Coordinates of N, CA and C in Angstrom, one line a residue:
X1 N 10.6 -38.8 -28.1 CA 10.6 -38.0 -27.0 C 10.3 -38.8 -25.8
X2 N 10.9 -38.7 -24.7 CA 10.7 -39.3 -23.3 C 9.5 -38.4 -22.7
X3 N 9.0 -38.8 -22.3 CA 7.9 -38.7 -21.3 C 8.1 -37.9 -20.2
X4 N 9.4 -37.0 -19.6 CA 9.5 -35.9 -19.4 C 9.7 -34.7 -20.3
X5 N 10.2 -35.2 -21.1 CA 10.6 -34.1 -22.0 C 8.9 -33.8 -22.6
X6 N 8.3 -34.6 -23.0 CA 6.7 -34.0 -23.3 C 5.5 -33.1 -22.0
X7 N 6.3 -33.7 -20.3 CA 5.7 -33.4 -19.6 C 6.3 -31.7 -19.2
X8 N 7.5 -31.4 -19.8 CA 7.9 -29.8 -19.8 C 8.0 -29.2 -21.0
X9 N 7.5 -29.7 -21.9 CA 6.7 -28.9 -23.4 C 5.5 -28.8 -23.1
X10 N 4.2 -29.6 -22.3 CA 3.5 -29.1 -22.2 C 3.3 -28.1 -20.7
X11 N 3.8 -28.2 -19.6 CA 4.5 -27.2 -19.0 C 4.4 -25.5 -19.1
X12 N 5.7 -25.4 -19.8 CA 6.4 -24.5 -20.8 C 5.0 -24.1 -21.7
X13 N 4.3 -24.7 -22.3 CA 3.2 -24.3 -23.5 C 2.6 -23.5 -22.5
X14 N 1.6 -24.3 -21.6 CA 0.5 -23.5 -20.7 C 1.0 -22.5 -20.2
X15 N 2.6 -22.3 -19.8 CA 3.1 -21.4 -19.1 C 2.7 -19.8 -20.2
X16 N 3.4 -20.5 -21.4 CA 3.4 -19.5 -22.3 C 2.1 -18.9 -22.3
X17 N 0.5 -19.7 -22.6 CA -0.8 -19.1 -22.9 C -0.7 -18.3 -21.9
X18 N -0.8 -19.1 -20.3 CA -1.6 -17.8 -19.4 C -0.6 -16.8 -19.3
X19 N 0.7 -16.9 -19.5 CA 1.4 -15.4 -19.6 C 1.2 -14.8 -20.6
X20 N 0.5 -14.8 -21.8 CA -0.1 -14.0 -23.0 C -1.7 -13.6 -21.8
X21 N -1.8 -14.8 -21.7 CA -3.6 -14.0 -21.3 C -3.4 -13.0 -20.0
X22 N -2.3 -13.4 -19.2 CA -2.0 -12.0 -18.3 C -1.5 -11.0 -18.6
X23 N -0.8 -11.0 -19.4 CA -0.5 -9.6 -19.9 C -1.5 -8.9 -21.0
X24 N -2.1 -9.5 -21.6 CA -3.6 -9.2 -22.4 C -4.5 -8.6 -21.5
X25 N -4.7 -9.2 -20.7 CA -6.0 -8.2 -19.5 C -4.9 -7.2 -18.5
X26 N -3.7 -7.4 -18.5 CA -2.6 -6.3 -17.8 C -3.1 -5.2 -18.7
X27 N -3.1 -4.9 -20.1 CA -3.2 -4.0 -21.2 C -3.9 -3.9 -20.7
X28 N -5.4 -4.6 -20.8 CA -6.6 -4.2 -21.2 C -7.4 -3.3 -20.0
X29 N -6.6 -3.7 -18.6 CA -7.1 -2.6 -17.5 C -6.2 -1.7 -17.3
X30 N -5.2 -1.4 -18.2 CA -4.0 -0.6 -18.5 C -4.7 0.6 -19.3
X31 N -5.8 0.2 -20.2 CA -6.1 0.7 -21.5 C -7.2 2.0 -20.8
X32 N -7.7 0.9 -20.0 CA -9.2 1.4 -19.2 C -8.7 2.7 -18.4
X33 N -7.9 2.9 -17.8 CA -7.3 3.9 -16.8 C -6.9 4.6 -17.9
X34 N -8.5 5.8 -18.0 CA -7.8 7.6 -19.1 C -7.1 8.2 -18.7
X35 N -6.8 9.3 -19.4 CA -6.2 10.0 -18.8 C -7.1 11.2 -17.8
X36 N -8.3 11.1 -18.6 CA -9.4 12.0 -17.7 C -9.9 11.7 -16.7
X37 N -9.4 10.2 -16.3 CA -10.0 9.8 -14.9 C -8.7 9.8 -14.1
X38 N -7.6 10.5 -14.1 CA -6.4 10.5 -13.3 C -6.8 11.7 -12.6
X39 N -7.0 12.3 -11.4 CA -8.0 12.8 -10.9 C -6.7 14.3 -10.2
X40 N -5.8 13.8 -10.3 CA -4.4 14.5 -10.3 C -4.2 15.5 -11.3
X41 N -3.9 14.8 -12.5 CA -4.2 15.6 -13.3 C -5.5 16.3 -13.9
X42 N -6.5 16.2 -13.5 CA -7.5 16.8 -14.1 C -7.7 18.2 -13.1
X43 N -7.4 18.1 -11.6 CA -7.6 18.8 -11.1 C -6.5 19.9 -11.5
X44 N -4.9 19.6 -11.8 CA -3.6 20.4 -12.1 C -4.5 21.1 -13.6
X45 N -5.1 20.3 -14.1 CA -5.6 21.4 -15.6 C -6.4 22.0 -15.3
X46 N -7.3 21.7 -14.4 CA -8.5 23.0 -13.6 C -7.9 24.2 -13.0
X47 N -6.6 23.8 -12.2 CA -6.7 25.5 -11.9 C -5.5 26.2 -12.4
X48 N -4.7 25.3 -13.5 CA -4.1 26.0 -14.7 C -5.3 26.8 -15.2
X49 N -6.0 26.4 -15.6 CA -6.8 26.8 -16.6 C -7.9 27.9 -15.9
X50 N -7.8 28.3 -14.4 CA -8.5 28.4 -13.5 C -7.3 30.4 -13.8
X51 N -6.1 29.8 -13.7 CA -5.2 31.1 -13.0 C -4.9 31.9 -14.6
X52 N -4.9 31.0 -15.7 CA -4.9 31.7 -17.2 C -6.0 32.8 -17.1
X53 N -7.5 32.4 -17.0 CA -8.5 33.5 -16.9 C -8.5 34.1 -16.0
X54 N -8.0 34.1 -15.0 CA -7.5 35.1 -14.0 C -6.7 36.1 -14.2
X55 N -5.7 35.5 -15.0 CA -4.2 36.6 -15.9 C -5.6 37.3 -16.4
X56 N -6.2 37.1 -17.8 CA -7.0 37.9 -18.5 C -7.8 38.4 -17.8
X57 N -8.6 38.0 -16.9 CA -9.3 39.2 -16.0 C -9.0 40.2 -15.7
X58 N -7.5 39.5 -14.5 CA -6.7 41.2 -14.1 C -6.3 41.6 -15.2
X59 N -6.2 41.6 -16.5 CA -5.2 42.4 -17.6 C -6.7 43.2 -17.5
X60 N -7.8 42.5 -18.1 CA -8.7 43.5 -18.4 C -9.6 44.7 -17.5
X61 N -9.1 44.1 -16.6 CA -9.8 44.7 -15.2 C -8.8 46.4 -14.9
X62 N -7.6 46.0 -15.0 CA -6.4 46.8 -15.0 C -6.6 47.9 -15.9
X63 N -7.0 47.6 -17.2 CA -6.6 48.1 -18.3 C -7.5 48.9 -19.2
X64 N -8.9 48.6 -18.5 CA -10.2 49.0 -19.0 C -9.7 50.7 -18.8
X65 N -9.4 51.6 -17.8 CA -9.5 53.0 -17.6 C -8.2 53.4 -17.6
X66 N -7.7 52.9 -18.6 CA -6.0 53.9 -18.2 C -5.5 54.7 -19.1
X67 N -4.4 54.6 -19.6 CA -3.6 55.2 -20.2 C -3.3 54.3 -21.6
X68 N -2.6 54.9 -23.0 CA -2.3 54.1 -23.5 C -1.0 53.0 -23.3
X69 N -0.2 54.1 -23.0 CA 1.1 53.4 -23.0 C 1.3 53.2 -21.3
X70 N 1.5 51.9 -21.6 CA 2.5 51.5 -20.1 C 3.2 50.6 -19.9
X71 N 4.5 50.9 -18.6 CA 5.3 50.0 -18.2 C 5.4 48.6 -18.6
X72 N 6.0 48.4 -19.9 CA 5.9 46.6 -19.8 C 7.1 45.7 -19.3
X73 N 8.5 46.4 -18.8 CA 9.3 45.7 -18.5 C 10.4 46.5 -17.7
X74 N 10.4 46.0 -16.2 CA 11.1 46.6 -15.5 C 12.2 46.4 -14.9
X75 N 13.8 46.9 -14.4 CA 14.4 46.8 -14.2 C 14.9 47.0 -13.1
X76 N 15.5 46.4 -11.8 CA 15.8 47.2 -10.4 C 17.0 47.8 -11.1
X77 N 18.1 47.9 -12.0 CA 19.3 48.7 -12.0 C 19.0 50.3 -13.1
X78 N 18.0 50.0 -13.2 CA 17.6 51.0 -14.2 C 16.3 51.4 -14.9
X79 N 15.2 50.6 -13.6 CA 14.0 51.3 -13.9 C 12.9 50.9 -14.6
X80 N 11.9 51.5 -15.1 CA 11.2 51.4 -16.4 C 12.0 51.5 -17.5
X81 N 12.2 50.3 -18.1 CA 13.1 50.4 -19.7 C 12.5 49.7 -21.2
X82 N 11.3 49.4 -20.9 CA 10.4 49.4 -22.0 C 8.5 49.4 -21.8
X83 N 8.7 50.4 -22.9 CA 7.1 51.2 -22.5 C 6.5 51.0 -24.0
X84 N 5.0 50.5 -23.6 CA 4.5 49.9 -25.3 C 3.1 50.2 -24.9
X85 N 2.6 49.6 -26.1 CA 0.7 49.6 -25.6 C 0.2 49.0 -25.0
X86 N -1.1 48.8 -24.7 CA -1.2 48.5 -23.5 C -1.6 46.6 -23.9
X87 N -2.4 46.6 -25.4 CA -2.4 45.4 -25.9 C -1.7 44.1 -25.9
X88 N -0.1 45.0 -25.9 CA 0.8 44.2 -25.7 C 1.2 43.3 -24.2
X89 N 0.5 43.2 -23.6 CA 0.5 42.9 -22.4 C -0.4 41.6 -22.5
X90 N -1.3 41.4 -23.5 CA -2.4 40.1 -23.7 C -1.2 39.6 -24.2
X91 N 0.1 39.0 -24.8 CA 0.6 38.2 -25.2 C 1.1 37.4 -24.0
X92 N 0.9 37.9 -22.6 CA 1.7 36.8 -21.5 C 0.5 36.0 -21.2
X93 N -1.1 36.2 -21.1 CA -1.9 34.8 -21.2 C -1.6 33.9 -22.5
X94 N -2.0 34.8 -23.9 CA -1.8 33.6 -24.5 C -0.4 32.4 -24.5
X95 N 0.9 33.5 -24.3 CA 1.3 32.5 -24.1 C 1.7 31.1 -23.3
X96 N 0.8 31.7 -21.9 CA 0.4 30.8 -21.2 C -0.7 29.8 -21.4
X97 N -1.8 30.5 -22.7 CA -2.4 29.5 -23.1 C -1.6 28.1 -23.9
X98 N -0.9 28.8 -24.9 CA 0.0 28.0 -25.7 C 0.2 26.6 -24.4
X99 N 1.2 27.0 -23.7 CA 2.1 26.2 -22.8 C 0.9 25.1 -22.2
X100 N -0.2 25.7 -21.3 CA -0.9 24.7 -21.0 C -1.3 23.7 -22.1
X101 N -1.6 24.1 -23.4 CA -2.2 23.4 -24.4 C -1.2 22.1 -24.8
X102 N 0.1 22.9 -25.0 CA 0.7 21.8 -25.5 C 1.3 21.0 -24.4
X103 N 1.6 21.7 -23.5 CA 1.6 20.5 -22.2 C 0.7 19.6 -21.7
X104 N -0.5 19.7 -22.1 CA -1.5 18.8 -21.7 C -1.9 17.8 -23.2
X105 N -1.2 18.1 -23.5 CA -1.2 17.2 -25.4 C -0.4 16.9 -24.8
X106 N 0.9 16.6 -24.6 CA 1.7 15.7 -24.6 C 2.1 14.7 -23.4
X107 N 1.4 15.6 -22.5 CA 0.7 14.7 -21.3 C -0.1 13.5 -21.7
X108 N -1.0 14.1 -22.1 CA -1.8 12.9 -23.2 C -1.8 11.4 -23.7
X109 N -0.4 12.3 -24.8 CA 0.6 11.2 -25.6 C 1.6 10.2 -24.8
X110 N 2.3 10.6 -23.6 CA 2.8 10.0 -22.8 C 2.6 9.4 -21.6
X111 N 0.6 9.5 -21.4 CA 0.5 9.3 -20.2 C 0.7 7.5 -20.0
X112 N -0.1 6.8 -20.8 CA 0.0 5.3 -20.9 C 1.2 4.8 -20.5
X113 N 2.7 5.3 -21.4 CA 3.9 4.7 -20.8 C 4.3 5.5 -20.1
X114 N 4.2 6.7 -19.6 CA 5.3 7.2 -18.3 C 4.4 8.5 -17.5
X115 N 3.4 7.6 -16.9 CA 2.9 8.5 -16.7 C 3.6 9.9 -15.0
X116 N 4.7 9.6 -14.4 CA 5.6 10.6 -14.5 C 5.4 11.4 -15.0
X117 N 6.0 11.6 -16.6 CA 6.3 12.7 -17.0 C 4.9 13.5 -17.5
X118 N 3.7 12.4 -17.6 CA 2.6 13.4 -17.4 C 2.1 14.3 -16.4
X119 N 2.5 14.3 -15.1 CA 2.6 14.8 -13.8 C 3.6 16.0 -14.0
X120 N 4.8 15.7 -14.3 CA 5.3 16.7 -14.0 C 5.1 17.3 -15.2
X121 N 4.7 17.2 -16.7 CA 4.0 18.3 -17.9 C 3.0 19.0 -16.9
X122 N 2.1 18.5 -16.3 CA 0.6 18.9 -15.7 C 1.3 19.8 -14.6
X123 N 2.4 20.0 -13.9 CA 2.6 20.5 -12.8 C 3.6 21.5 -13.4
X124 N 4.1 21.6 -14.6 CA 4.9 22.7 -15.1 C 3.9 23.8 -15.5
X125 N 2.5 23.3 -16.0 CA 1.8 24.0 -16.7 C 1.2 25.1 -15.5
X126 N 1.1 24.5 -14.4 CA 0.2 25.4 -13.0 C 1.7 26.1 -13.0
X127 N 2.8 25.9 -12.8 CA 3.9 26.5 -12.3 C 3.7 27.8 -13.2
X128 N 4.3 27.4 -14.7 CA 3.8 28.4 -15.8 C 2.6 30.0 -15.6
X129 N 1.5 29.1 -15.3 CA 0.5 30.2 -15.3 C 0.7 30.5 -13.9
X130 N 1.1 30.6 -13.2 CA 1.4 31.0 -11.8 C 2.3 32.4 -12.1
X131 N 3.8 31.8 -12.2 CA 5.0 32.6 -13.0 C 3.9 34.0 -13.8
X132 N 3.1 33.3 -14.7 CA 2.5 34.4 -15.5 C 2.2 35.6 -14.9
X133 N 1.0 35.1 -14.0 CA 0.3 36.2 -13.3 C 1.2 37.0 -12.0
X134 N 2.2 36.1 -11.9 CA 3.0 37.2 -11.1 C 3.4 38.4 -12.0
X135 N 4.3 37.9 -12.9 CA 4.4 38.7 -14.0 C 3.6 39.9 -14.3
X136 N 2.9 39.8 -14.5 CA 1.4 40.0 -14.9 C 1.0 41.9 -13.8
X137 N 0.7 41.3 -12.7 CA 0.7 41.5 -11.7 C 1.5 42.6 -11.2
X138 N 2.9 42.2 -11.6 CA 4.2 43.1 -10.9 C 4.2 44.2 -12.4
X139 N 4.1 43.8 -13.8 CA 4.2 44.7 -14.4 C 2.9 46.0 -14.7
X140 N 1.7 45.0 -13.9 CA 0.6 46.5 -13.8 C 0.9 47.2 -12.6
X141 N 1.6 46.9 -11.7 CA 1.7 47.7 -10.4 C 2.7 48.3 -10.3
X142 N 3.8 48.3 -12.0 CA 4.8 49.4 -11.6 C 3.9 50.9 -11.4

């Protein structure tokens, strides 16, 4: 071997170490950044989680002195067209619980590589319980 060709093997070598050791501590302050310290998201799970017990409030608040049966789905071309118990109406938090839960699991799972789509899971879930309580809302004030 010529004496350049050893002077770009060793080159090329060191090049290779410190690009292993930079991307080693790239991870490793990659690793350090939770997901519970993304301050974005934690606050989007607070008032998700903020407007769900709100849904159950007003259901319960609503529903403590009434009637058994009421309005659960309304129609502008035709009105009241389904009337049930009143119970039935705790199925729109839970499944607003559902949604936050699993969208914030899989926020989770995806935050390290894209964390994008962890923002927008975290910002479907406020949209969601938002949606709810309108819901919510418009079907105790028929």
């Amino acid at each position: 071997m010529s004496k350049y060709n050893v002077l770009i093997k060793n080159i090329l070598t060191r090049g290779i170490v410190l690009a292993k050791g930079f991307y080693s501590e790239y991870k490793l302050k990659k690793a350090k950044t939770g997901f519970f310290k993304n301050k974005l998201i934690v606050w989007l799970g607070i008032f998700a989680l903020l407007f769900n017990i709100l849904i159950w409030i007003f259901i319960i608040w609503r529903l403590s002195a009434g009637e058994e049966l009421i309005p659960l789905h309304y129609n502008i071309y035709f009105g009241v067209d389904l009337i049930g118990q009143k119970n039935w109406l705790f199925e729109l938090p839970l499944i607003g619980l559902f949604i936050l839960a699993i969208n914030f699991l899989l926020a989770r799972v995806v935050y390290n590589e894209e964390k994008i789509v962890s923002y927008i899971l975290s910002i479907a879930s406020l949209i969601a319980q938002l949606v709810l309580l309108v819901a919510v809302s418009l079907v105790l004030n028929v």
